[in-house]
Tab-separated table of C-alpha atoms and ligand atoms in Angstrom:
chain	number	residue	atom	x	y	z
A	79	MET	CA	-14.316	13.108	42.749
A	80	LYS	CA	-11.185	12.592	40.686
A	81	THR	CA	-9.685	9.314	41.097
A	82	LYS	CA	-6.077	9.590	40.966
A	83	LEU	CA	-4.306	8.055	38.132
A	84	PRO	CA	-0.957	5.997	38.523
A	85	VAL	CA	0.968	8.339	36.001
A	86	THR	CA	1.377	12.015	35.527
A	87	LYS	CA	1.935	14.166	32.190
A	88	ASN	CA	5.549	14.460	31.754
A	89	GLU	CA	6.557	11.804	34.295
A	90	ARG	CA	9.479	9.697	33.396
A	91	LEU	CA	9.639	5.911	34.551
A	92	ASP	CA	10.400	2.480	33.418
A	93	ALA	CA	8.237	0.030	31.851
A	94	THR	CA	8.044	-3.199	29.935
A	95	ILE	CA	6.016	-3.605	26.853
A	96	ILE	CA	3.430	-6.507	27.194
A	97	ASP	CA	1.447	-6.042	23.815
A	98	LEU	CA	0.868	-4.249	20.456
A	99	THR	CA	-2.477	-2.554	19.690
A	100	TYR	CA	-4.274	-3.217	16.401
A	101	GLN	CA	-2.683	0.197	15.239
A	102	GLY	CA	0.666	-0.969	16.137
A	103	MET	CA	1.638	0.865	19.112
A	104	GLY	CA	3.309	-0.816	21.842
A	105	VAL	CA	1.292	-1.226	25.411
A	106	ALA	CA	2.902	-1.067	28.818
A	107	LYS	CA	0.680	-1.223	32.089
A	108	ILE	CA	1.254	0.970	35.017
A	109	GLU	CA	-0.893	-0.619	37.901
A	110	ASP	CA	-3.453	-1.575	35.246
A	111	TYR	CA	-3.438	1.856	33.455
A	112	PRO	CA	-2.486	1.108	29.837
A	113	LEU	CA	0.150	3.567	28.219
A	114	PHE	CA	0.494	3.381	24.250
A	115	ILE	CA	3.977	3.774	23.211
A	116	SER	CA	4.777	4.209	19.535
A	117	GLY	CA	7.674	2.261	18.028
A	118	ALA	CA	8.200	-0.186	20.985
A	119	LEU	CA	7.579	-3.657	20.757
A	120	PRO	CA	6.603	-6.728	23.004
A	121	GLY	CA	9.234	-7.804	25.206
A	122	GLU	CA	10.921	-4.418	25.342
A	123	GLU	CA	12.370	-2.808	28.616
A	124	VAL	CA	12.193	0.954	28.117
A	125	LYS	CA	12.369	4.315	29.937
A	126	ILE	CA	9.501	6.476	28.670
A	127	HIS	CA	8.352	9.930	29.140
A	128	VAL	CA	4.459	10.364	29.150
A	129	MET	CA	3.020	12.536	26.734
A	130	LYS	CA	-0.642	12.724	27.318
A	131	VAL	CA	-2.793	11.083	30.408
A	132	GLY	CA	-6.589	10.430	29.722
A	133	LYS	CA	-8.879	9.029	32.054
A	134	LYS	CA	-8.680	5.441	30.568
A	135	PHE	CA	-5.162	5.563	28.753
A	136	GLY	CA	-2.287	7.669	28.399
A	137	TYR	CA	0.554	7.946	25.661
A	138	ALA	CA	4.096	7.800	26.045
A	139	LYS	CA	7.293	7.821	24.196
A	140	VAL	CA	10.494	5.773	24.443
A	141	ILE	CA	13.165	7.920	25.596
A	142	LYS	CA	15.761	4.792	26.118
A	143	TRP	CA	15.826	1.219	25.552
A	144	TYR	CA	17.321	-1.157	28.282
A	145	LYS	CA	16.183	-4.495	26.575
A	146	LYS	CA	15.390	-4.618	22.949
A	147	SER	CA	13.101	-7.388	21.142
A	148	PRO	CA	14.777	-10.046	19.102
A	149	GLU	CA	12.059	-9.364	16.496
A	150	ARG	CA	13.005	-5.472	16.239
A	151	VAL	CA	15.127	-4.612	12.902
A	152	GLU	CA	16.620	-1.272	12.519
A	153	VAL	CA	15.075	1.210	10.202
A	154	THR	CA	16.640	4.391	8.528
A	155	GLY	CA	13.045	6.083	7.246
A	156	GLN	CA	11.665	7.298	10.598
A	157	GLU	CA	9.294	9.219	8.440
A	158	TYR	CA	7.612	6.197	7.020
A	159	THR	CA	6.588	5.450	10.993
A	160	GLN	CA	5.613	9.211	11.615
A	161	THR	CA	3.255	9.471	8.653
A	162	GLY	CA	1.609	6.079	8.822
A	163	ILE	CA	2.799	4.584	5.801
A	164	ALA	CA	4.673	1.574	7.401
A	165	PRO	CA	3.824	1.686	11.325
A	166	LEU	CA	5.109	-1.802	11.614
A	167	GLN	CA	8.739	-1.288	9.527
A	168	HIS	CA	10.340	-1.954	12.681
A	169	LEU	CA	9.150	-5.413	13.386
A	170	SER	CA	10.519	-8.376	11.214
A	171	TYR	CA	8.242	-9.451	8.745
A	172	ALA	CA	7.820	-12.933	10.539
A	173	GLY	CA	7.177	-10.969	13.534
A	174	GLN	CA	4.380	-8.812	11.972
A	175	LEU	CA	2.771	-11.969	10.228
A	176	ALA	CA	2.729	-13.677	13.890
A	177	PHE	CA	1.212	-10.354	15.440
A	178	LYS	CA	-1.502	-10.501	12.687
A	179	LYS	CA	-2.682	-14.075	13.392
A	180	LYS	CA	-2.229	-13.335	17.108
A	181	GLN	CA	-4.669	-10.170	16.635
A	182	VAL	CA	-7.391	-12.550	14.918
A	183	VAL	CA	-7.106	-15.341	17.647
A	184	ASN	CA	-7.374	-12.796	20.440
A	185	LEU	CA	-10.340	-11.559	19.160
A	186	LEU	CA	-11.756	-14.812	18.762
A	187	GLN	CA	-10.815	-15.691	22.589
A	188	LYS	CA	-12.419	-12.439	23.683
A	189	SER	CA	-16.055	-13.605	22.474
A	190	HIS	CA	-15.512	-17.044	23.543
A	191	MET	CA	-15.062	-18.652	20.061
A	192	GLU	CA	-11.756	-20.461	20.655
A	193	HIS	CA	-13.349	-23.222	18.933
A	194	ILE	CA	-12.553	-21.557	15.497
A	195	GLU	CA	-8.905	-22.002	14.257
A	196	VAL	CA	-6.936	-19.623	12.595
A	197	ALA	CA	-4.426	-20.464	9.910
A	198	ASP	CA	-0.999	-19.038	9.660
A	199	VAL	CA	-0.731	-15.665	7.692
A	200	LEU	CA	-0.193	-16.004	3.808
A	201	GLY	CA	2.469	-13.405	3.497
A	202	MET	CA	4.795	-12.028	0.780
A	203	ASP	CA	7.946	-13.072	-0.454
A	204	LYS	CA	9.008	-9.551	-0.983
A	205	PRO	CA	6.699	-7.433	1.327
A	206	TYR	CA	7.745	-4.220	-0.378
A	207	ASN	CA	6.785	-2.052	-3.244
A	208	TYR	CA	3.408	-3.792	-3.374
A	209	ARG	CA	0.741	-0.898	-3.705
A	210	ASN	CA	-0.650	-0.207	-6.949
A	211	LYS	CA	-2.055	3.136	-6.017
A	212	ALA	CA	-0.934	6.256	-4.206
A	213	GLN	CA	-2.644	9.498	-3.627
A	214	VAL	CA	-0.278	12.266	-1.871
A	215	PRO	CA	-1.150	15.589	-0.941
A	216	ALA	CA	0.518	18.428	-2.967
A	217	ARG	CA	1.480	21.574	-0.713
A	218	GLU	CA	3.752	24.440	-0.759
A	219	TYR	CA	7.088	23.581	0.749
A	220	GLU	CA	10.094	25.763	0.991
A	221	GLY	CA	8.537	27.930	-1.844
A	222	GLU	CA	7.468	25.019	-4.296
A	223	LEU	CA	4.572	22.700	-5.053
A	224	THR	CA	5.901	19.530	-3.098
A	225	THR	CA	4.268	16.178	-2.575
A	226	GLY	CA	4.612	14.311	0.652
A	227	PHE	CA	2.411	12.758	3.553
A	228	PHE	CA	0.749	14.187	6.726
A	229	ARG	CA	2.177	13.322	10.199
A	230	ARG	CA	-0.116	10.769	11.929
A	231	ASN	CA	-3.192	12.381	13.423
A	232	SER	CA	-2.017	15.780	12.397
A	233	HIS	CA	-2.214	18.217	9.502
A	234	THR	CA	1.933	18.787	9.536
A	235	PHE	CA	3.156	18.233	6.155
A	236	ILE	CA	6.144	16.113	5.769
A	237	PRO	CA	7.717	16.075	2.195
A	238	LEU	CA	8.461	12.518	1.433
A	239	GLU	CA	8.435	10.123	-1.427
A	240	ASP	CA	7.271	6.485	-0.492
A	241	SER	CA	9.968	4.070	-1.903
A	242	LEU	CA	8.958	1.458	0.675
A	243	ILE	CA	5.655	0.049	0.062
A	244	GLN	CA	4.485	1.598	-3.306
A	245	ALA	CA	5.116	0.461	-6.743
A	246	GLU	CA	8.635	2.348	-7.990
A	247	LYS	CA	6.846	3.263	-11.065
A	248	ILE	CA	4.258	5.327	-8.958
A	249	ASN	CA	7.121	7.237	-7.549
A	250	GLU	CA	8.501	8.019	-10.949
A	251	ILE	CA	5.384	9.060	-12.349
A	252	ILE	CA	4.594	11.429	-9.138
A	253	GLN	CA	8.018	13.106	-9.303
A	254	LYS	CA	7.697	13.555	-13.347
A	255	VAL	CA	4.365	15.108	-12.881
A	256	THR	CA	5.570	17.174	-9.793
A	257	ALA	CA	8.291	18.520	-12.175
A	258	VAL	CA	5.799	19.782	-14.865
A	259	LEU	CA	3.285	21.389	-12.222
A	260	ARG	CA	6.306	23.267	-10.903
A	261	LYS	CA	7.432	24.161	-14.319
A	262	TYR	CA	3.946	25.764	-15.101
A	263	HIS	CA	3.630	27.269	-11.357
A	264	VAL	CA	0.613	25.533	-10.561
A	265	ALA	CA	-0.564	26.911	-7.210
A	266	PRO	CA	-0.486	23.962	-4.677
A	267	TYR	CA	-3.606	23.846	-2.061
A	268	ASP	CA	-3.414	25.830	1.037
A	269	GLU	CA	-5.765	24.182	3.498
A	270	GLN	CA	-5.966	27.210	5.906
A	271	ALA	CA	-6.882	29.493	3.313
A	272	HIS	CA	-8.825	27.247	1.023
A	273	THR	CA	-6.616	28.550	-1.989
A	274	GLY	CA	-4.669	27.092	-4.867
A	275	VAL	CA	-5.412	24.678	-7.611
A	276	ILE	CA	-3.670	21.212	-7.130
A	277	ARG	CA	-4.909	19.224	-3.921
A	278	ASN	CA	-3.731	15.888	-4.574
A	279	ILE	CA	-2.023	13.723	-7.156
A	280	MET	CA	-3.405	10.180	-7.252
A	281	VAL	CA	-1.452	7.463	-9.387
A	282	ARG	CA	-2.721	4.073	-10.336
A	283	TRP	CA	-0.602	1.397	-11.905
A	284	GLY	CA	-1.620	-1.838	-13.538
A	285	PHE	CA	1.158	-4.427	-12.238
A	286	TYR	CA	0.390	-6.758	-15.032
A	287	SER	CA	-0.833	-4.195	-17.898
A	288	LYS	CA	1.811	-1.577	-16.937
A	289	GLU	CA	-0.926	0.777	-17.807
A	290	ALA	CA	-1.016	3.991	-15.325
A	291	MET	CA	-3.571	6.639	-14.410
A	292	VAL	CA	-2.935	10.062	-13.207
A	293	VAL	CA	-5.473	11.997	-11.416
A	294	LEU	CA	-5.205	15.484	-10.682
A	295	VAL	CA	-7.431	16.345	-7.688
A	296	THR	CA	-7.970	20.011	-8.090
A	297	ARG	CA	-10.303	22.670	-5.941
A	298	THR	CA	-10.940	24.851	-8.823
A	299	LYS	CA	-12.293	23.855	-12.427
A	300	ARG	CA	-9.552	25.878	-14.039
A	301	ILE	CA	-5.957	24.799	-14.333
A	302	PRO	CA	-3.966	27.502	-15.760
A	303	GLN	CA	-2.176	26.265	-19.164
A	304	LYS	CA	-4.003	22.714	-18.537
A	305	ALA	CA	-2.903	21.666	-22.410
A	306	GLU	CA	0.381	22.382	-22.127
A	307	ILE	CA	0.601	20.564	-18.731
A	308	VAL	CA	-1.187	17.545	-19.932
A	309	ALA	CA	0.945	17.390	-23.149
A	310	GLU	CA	3.846	17.353	-21.098
A	311	ILE	CA	2.877	14.814	-18.584
A	312	LYS	CA	1.950	12.547	-21.611
A	313	GLU	CA	5.244	13.286	-22.788
A	314	ALA	CA	7.399	12.539	-20.052
A	315	CYS	CA	5.109	9.445	-18.621
A	316	PRO	CA	4.688	6.957	-21.797
A	317	GLU	CA	2.912	4.651	-19.370
A	318	VAL	CA	0.243	6.941	-18.546
A	319	VAL	CA	-2.941	6.071	-20.596
A	320	SER	CA	-5.343	8.074	-18.853
A	321	ILE	CA	-5.314	11.564	-17.113
A	322	VAL	CA	-8.227	12.559	-15.301
A	323	GLN	CA	-9.048	15.787	-13.413
A	324	ASN	CA	-11.111	15.245	-10.262
A	325	ILE	CA	-12.829	18.443	-8.982
A	326	ASN	CA	-12.905	18.747	-5.023
A	327	ALA	CA	-14.020	22.322	-4.183
A	328	ALA	CA	-15.172	21.504	-0.685
A	329	GLN	CA	-13.248	22.599	2.577
A	330	THR	CA	-12.672	18.687	3.849
A	331	ASN	CA	-10.277	15.988	4.406
A	332	VAL	CA	-11.929	13.656	1.842
A	333	ILE	CA	-9.519	13.320	-1.085
A	334	MET	CA	-11.906	12.961	-4.010
A	335	GLY	CA	-14.435	15.178	-5.362
A	336	GLU	CA	-17.572	14.077	-7.244
A	337	ARG	CA	-16.742	15.340	-10.723
A	338	ASN	CA	-14.401	13.990	-13.023
A	339	ILE	CA	-12.914	15.416	-16.353
A	340	ILE	CA	-11.048	13.140	-18.677
A	341	LEU	CA	-8.006	15.364	-19.664
A	342	ALA	CA	-6.367	12.832	-22.046
A	343	GLY	CA	-6.732	9.045	-22.950
A	344	LYS	CA	-9.264	6.658	-21.601
A	345	GLU	CA	-11.506	6.922	-18.495
A	346	ALA	CA	-9.904	3.545	-17.022
A	347	ILE	CA	-6.883	1.311	-17.029
A	348	LYS	CA	-6.860	-2.284	-17.347
A	349	ASP	CA	-5.234	-4.523	-15.442
A	350	THR	CA	-5.142	-8.341	-14.853
A	351	LEU	CA	-5.992	-10.824	-12.029
A	352	ASN	CA	-5.801	-14.567	-12.178
A	353	GLY	CA	-5.944	-14.205	-15.871
A	354	LEU	CA	-8.954	-11.996	-16.053
A	355	THR	CA	-8.759	-8.451	-17.221
A	356	PHE	CA	-10.583	-5.497	-15.548
A	357	GLU	CA	-11.136	-1.682	-16.021
A	358	ILE	CA	-10.474	0.364	-13.348
A	359	SER	CA	-11.725	3.975	-13.387
A	360	ALA	CA	-10.830	6.859	-11.072
A	361	ASN	CA	-13.667	6.439	-8.556
A	362	SER	CA	-13.730	2.723	-7.995
A	363	PHE	CA	-12.412	0.535	-5.373
A	364	TYR	CA	-9.610	-1.738	-6.535
A	365	GLN	CA	-7.484	-3.977	-4.049
A	366	VAL	CA	-4.296	-2.186	-3.740
A	367	ASN	CA	-1.794	-5.260	-3.562
A	368	PRO	CA	-2.210	-7.394	-6.727
A	369	LEU	CA	-0.324	-10.468	-5.999
A	370	GLN	CA	-2.036	-10.834	-2.579
A	371	THR	CA	-5.400	-10.198	-4.137
A	372	GLU	CA	-4.964	-13.291	-6.459
A	373	LYS	CA	-4.178	-15.491	-3.612
A	374	LEU	CA	-7.135	-14.185	-1.692
A	375	TYR	CA	-9.393	-14.699	-4.615
A	376	GLN	CA	-8.103	-18.191	-5.610
A	377	LYS	CA	-8.963	-19.004	-1.582
A	378	VAL	CA	-12.328	-17.565	-2.061
A	379	VAL	CA	-12.969	-19.707	-5.164
A	380	GLU	CA	-11.821	-22.906	-3.418
A	381	TYR	CA	-13.981	-22.049	-0.391
A	382	ALA	CA	-17.014	-21.652	-2.377
A	383	GLY	CA	-16.602	-25.018	-4.002
A	384	LEU	CA	-18.383	-24.418	-6.953
A	385	THR	CA	-19.433	-27.187	-9.583
A	386	GLY	CA	-21.017	-24.861	-12.450
A	387	LYS	CA	-24.399	-25.163	-11.039
A	388	GLU	CA	-24.799	-22.768	-8.512
A	389	THR	CA	-26.402	-19.376	-7.968
A	390	VAL	CA	-23.839	-17.054	-6.388
A	391	ILE	CA	-24.211	-13.354	-4.832
A	392	ASP	CA	-21.181	-11.290	-4.345
A	393	ALA	CA	-21.838	-8.778	-2.167
A	394	TYR	CA	-19.862	-5.303	-1.996
A	395	CYS	CA	-18.495	-6.488	-5.471
A	396	GLY	CA	-16.715	-3.194	-6.276
A	397	ILE	CA	-15.702	-3.680	-10.346
A	398	GLY	CA	-16.915	-7.234	-10.275
A	399	THR	CA	-13.370	-8.790	-9.507
A	400	ILE	CA	-14.555	-11.629	-7.209
A	401	SER	CA	-17.746	-12.136	-9.176
A	402	LEU	CA	-15.801	-12.584	-12.278
A	403	ASN	CA	-13.407	-15.317	-10.563
A	404	LEU	CA	-16.526	-16.965	-9.642
A	405	ALA	CA	-18.643	-16.689	-12.754
A	406	GLN	CA	-16.125	-18.767	-14.376
A	407	ALA	CA	-17.314	-21.881	-12.445
A	408	ALA	CA	-20.684	-20.863	-11.394
A	409	LYS	CA	-23.968	-21.093	-13.161
A	410	LYS	CA	-24.951	-17.371	-12.341
A	411	VAL	CA	-23.720	-14.591	-10.350
A	412	TYR	CA	-25.304	-11.507	-8.981
A	413	GLY	CA	-23.122	-8.722	-7.739
A	414	VAL	CA	-24.141	-5.642	-5.791
A	415	GLU	CA	-22.216	-2.391	-5.111
A	416	VAL	CA	-23.229	0.991	-3.889
A	417	VAL	CA	-20.581	3.132	-6.414
A	418	PRO	CA	-22.357	3.456	-9.577
A	419	GLU	CA	-18.968	4.049	-11.590
A	420	ALA	CA	-17.645	0.525	-10.195
A	421	ILE	CA	-20.667	-0.855	-11.460
A	422	GLU	CA	-20.139	0.405	-14.846
A	423	ASP	CA	-16.986	-0.953	-14.577
A	424	ALA	CA	-18.301	-4.243	-13.563
A	425	LYS	CA	-20.424	-4.630	-16.493
A	426	LYS	CA	-17.889	-3.635	-18.668
A	427	ASN	CA	-15.504	-6.030	-17.189
A	428	ALA	CA	-18.080	-9.098	-17.642
A	429	LYS	CA	-18.219	-8.296	-21.488
A	430	LEU	CA	-14.500	-8.071	-21.579
A	431	ASN	CA	-13.987	-11.449	-20.266
A	432	LYS	CA	-16.829	-12.723	-22.242
A	433	LEU	CA	-18.545	-13.918	-18.827
A	434	ASP	CA	-22.661	-13.547	-19.609
A	435	ASN	CA	-23.942	-15.211	-16.512
A	436	VAL	CA	-23.359	-12.277	-14.095
A	437	VAL	CA	-25.804	-9.544	-13.260
A	438	PHE	CA	-24.679	-6.166	-11.820
A	439	GLU	CA	-26.716	-4.131	-9.748
A	440	VAL	CA	-26.197	-0.395	-7.825
A	441	GLY	CA	-27.457	-0.506	-4.533
A	442	LYS	CA	-27.078	-0.885	-0.728
A	443	ALA	CA	-26.053	-4.511	-0.162
A	444	GLU	CA	-28.323	-4.807	2.871
A	445	THR	CA	-31.360	-3.343	0.714
A	446	LYS	CA	-30.565	-5.452	-2.454
A	447	MET	CA	-30.245	-8.461	-0.499
A	448	ALA	CA	-33.647	-8.029	1.485
A	449	GLU	CA	-35.091	-7.468	-1.825
A	450	TRP	CA	-33.770	-10.707	-3.417
A	451	GLN	CA	-34.798	-12.640	-0.451
A	452	SER	CA	-38.349	-11.303	-0.622
A	453	GLN	CA	-38.508	-12.454	-4.503
A	454	GLY	CA	-37.459	-15.796	-3.511
A	455	MET	CA	-33.894	-15.992	-4.659
A	456	LYS	CA	-32.119	-18.976	-3.324
A	457	PRO	CA	-28.308	-18.758	-3.404
A	458	ASP	CA	-25.868	-21.838	-2.991
A	459	VAL	CA	-23.164	-19.334	-1.976
A	460	ILE	CA	-23.104	-15.772	-0.782
A	461	VAL	CA	-19.634	-13.914	-0.793
A	462	VAL	CA	-19.314	-10.863	1.221
A	463	ASP	CA	-16.598	-8.366	1.179
A	464	PRO	CA	-17.873	-5.263	3.095
A	465	PRO	CA	-15.928	-2.156	4.310
A	466	ARG	CA	-14.412	-2.006	7.909
A	467	LYS	CA	-17.435	-1.639	9.491
A	468	GLY	CA	-18.639	-5.277	8.641
A	469	LEU	CA	-22.400	-6.216	7.836
A	470	ASP	CA	-25.432	-4.854	8.685
A	471	GLU	CA	-27.783	-6.609	10.748
A	472	GLN	CA	-30.589	-6.306	8.003
A	473	PHE	CA	-28.074	-8.050	5.648
A	474	ILE	CA	-27.225	-10.780	7.802
A	475	ASN	CA	-30.936	-11.589	8.399
A	476	SER	CA	-31.980	-11.693	5.034
A	477	ALA	CA	-28.742	-13.479	3.789
A	478	VAL	CA	-29.715	-16.230	6.518
A	479	GLU	CA	-33.112	-16.421	5.286
A	480	THR	CA	-32.281	-17.369	1.657
A	481	ALA	CA	-30.588	-20.238	3.364
A	482	PRO	CA	-27.076	-20.581	1.169
A	483	ASN	CA	-25.205	-23.614	1.738
A	484	LYS	CA	-22.060	-21.565	2.254
A	485	ILE	CA	-20.878	-18.047	2.902
A	486	VAL	CA	-17.731	-16.827	2.226
A	487	TYR	CA	-16.645	-13.699	4.137
A	488	VAL	CA	-13.772	-11.647	3.157
A	489	SER	CA	-12.945	-8.870	5.768
A	490	CYS	CA	-10.626	-6.200	6.233
A	491	ASN	CA	-11.173	-5.848	9.852
A	492	PRO	CA	-10.837	-8.683	12.083
A	493	ALA	CA	-13.283	-7.176	15.138
A	494	THR	CA	-16.040	-7.038	12.609
A	495	LEU	CA	-15.533	-10.303	11.151
A	496	VAL	CA	-15.581	-12.077	14.475
A	497	ARG	CA	-18.782	-10.116	15.703
A	498	ASP	CA	-20.742	-10.957	12.190
A	499	ILE	CA	-19.307	-14.649	12.682
A	500	GLN	CA	-20.769	-15.066	16.130
A	501	ARG	CA	-24.219	-13.670	14.682
A	502	PHE	CA	-24.092	-16.212	11.764
A	503	GLU	CA	-23.228	-18.824	14.217
A	504	GLU	CA	-26.384	-17.872	16.532
A	505	LEU	CA	-28.481	-18.221	12.958
A	506	GLY	CA	-27.185	-21.680	12.233
A	507	TYR	CA	-24.165	-21.419	10.710
A	508	GLN	CA	-20.803	-22.808	11.593
A	509	VAL	CA	-17.154	-22.072	10.538
A	510	THR	CA	-15.758	-25.002	8.696
A	511	GLN	CA	-12.375	-24.058	7.588
A	512	PRO	CA	-9.682	-22.184	9.546
A	513	ILE	CA	-9.905	-18.470	9.055
A	514	LEU	CA	-7.101	-17.335	6.607
A	515	PRO	CA	-5.336	-14.013	7.227
A	516	VAL	CA	-3.821	-12.853	3.775
A	517	ASP	CA	-1.048	-10.062	4.068
A	518	GLN	CA	-2.405	-7.401	1.700
A	519	PHE	CA	-0.541	-4.865	3.741
A	520	PRO	CA	3.022	-5.550	4.813
A	521	GLN	CA	4.758	-2.943	7.099
A	522	THR	CA	1.195	-1.614	8.435
A	523	PRO	CA	-0.765	-3.403	11.156
A	524	HIS	CA	-3.789	-4.127	8.743
A	525	VAL	CA	-5.177	-7.374	8.602
A	526	GLU	CA	-7.260	-9.161	5.883
A	527	CYS	CA	-8.954	-12.477	6.564
A	528	VAL	CA	-11.163	-15.104	4.562
A	529	ALA	CA	-13.744	-17.411	6.438
A	530	LEU	CA	-15.893	-20.062	5.390
A	531	LEU	CA	-19.237	-20.383	7.034
A	532	THR	CA	-21.315	-23.592	6.190
A	533	LYS	CA	-24.896	-24.170	7.062
A	534	LYS	CA	-25.628	-26.601	9.992
B	200	SAH	N1	-15.003	-7.034	-3.487
B	200	SAH	C1	-14.329	-5.776	-4.261
B	200	SAH	C2	-14.380	-4.706	-3.226
B	200	SAH	C3	-14.273	-4.617	-1.875
B	200	SAH	S1	-14.200	-3.290	-0.918
B	200	SAH	C4	-12.712	-5.981	-4.224
B	200	SAH	O1	-12.415	-7.260	-4.012
B	200	SAH	O2	-12.612	-5.431	-4.968
B	200	SAH	C5	-15.846	-2.794	-0.659
B	200	SAH	C6	-16.747	-2.318	-1.691
B	200	SAH	O3	-18.201	-1.961	-0.893
B	200	SAH	C7	-16.489	-0.838	-2.090
B	200	SAH	O4	-16.373	-1.192	-3.380
B	200	SAH	C8	-17.308	-0.188	-1.666
B	200	SAH	O5	-17.806	1.082	-2.719
B	200	SAH	C9	-18.651	-1.057	-1.201
B	200	SAH	N2	-19.685	-0.421	-0.358
B	200	SAH	C10	-19.405	0.155	0.782
B	200	SAH	N3	-20.550	0.083	1.502
B	200	SAH	C11	-21.480	-0.595	0.763
B	200	SAH	C12	-23.095	-0.935	0.758
B	200	SAH	N4	-23.546	-0.750	1.807
B	200	SAH	N5	-23.544	-1.730	-0.040
B	200	SAH	C13	-22.836	-1.944	-0.977
B	200	SAH	N6	-21.829	-1.502	-1.157
B	200	SAH	C14	-20.958	-1.067	-0.542
């Protein structure tokens, strides 16, 4: 039997926005049935058009505002919302920071962990043009190779430059590379037909080093007139010290393929964080907001409370950025990371910074942690920085078995952070400092946090 929903598709009705989802959409409830409404803010009174109704929730769009939020700021570039580059740009920066803190507070409440405090979000003075990396699709648009973004949850290509959140230099380089590719009539990728050469242009920019890397992600190994193209990119962009071809022949949404060919210059660029130098190669993870990353890592070091005598594990270490920040004040640091190229970078980085008290190993953190535990390793501090899905059960169990005094948890997803803290609490740890959210992603709903757990 079908239960009757309180709204129907294409219906128009008045609503009050009561909340924002973690994706930054406004929420209205019609007789307890939630409707998600892009671009609407809490406290706003609106007329909406119902677009889609599902069993448990639906989607609507605003057709008229009766009352706007005092936190609303007017924006001109609607495409930045449509493409998901800056889904929160219409909310004041103070409003964004309050929203991010509230998300963490709400998640703790839902799990009955109100005893854990959350600090105010550490924000940026200028919350724009902070990204050091862009990877933009190249497609045919009005007969020419054009870079842009896809409309959220769709394959609709929108020609666009992001001059809002990525570094200005990156824009400049993308435009120059695009001009060279056009000049040589390099065919852009066609998703439907799976033809063409250039799929994506990736640019990385060292905020401190002023070195740039260009990665041409191609479907084919062959790039017609490759030598001329590479020479012209070098000529046009003197900051580019590394040009890499990444081949991705698969019919997939995944951007990068497995194979890299160095077309010119070095295989990695350098950048600096907290005075340490890092080599970053094409496939390695590197935090996208360098200014905020420095603050985040300083907090990790502070929470670790090192005196020079400690053994430390840095799990999910990437290119060893946190590991080396810790190594300066620890006896020994062990880093583990699943991407082999990142570990190669990490080893080079230890040498580059003359830190010889660090060991880096390739592997899954959960497997390596179990191995270290069975070998009887006794770390004083364990730092973790997992991807969105959080920590594996096996990792948590092995980590707790080794009985570190402190666990410092860096998280890019507060939902899994709260879940994992709950497990650690059951196993004899407690949160001894307020959870600190650090705004790594202004204008977007993403929340990064650092938490300190101490053995009871
Ligand atoms: N701490 C680093 C990297 C954090 S991002 C920094 O601040 O730069 C998370 C990292 O975890 C990525 O480098 C990713 O490749 C790695 N990773 C993902 N799953 C993993 C797993 N199961 N075991 C070890 N590393 C993993």
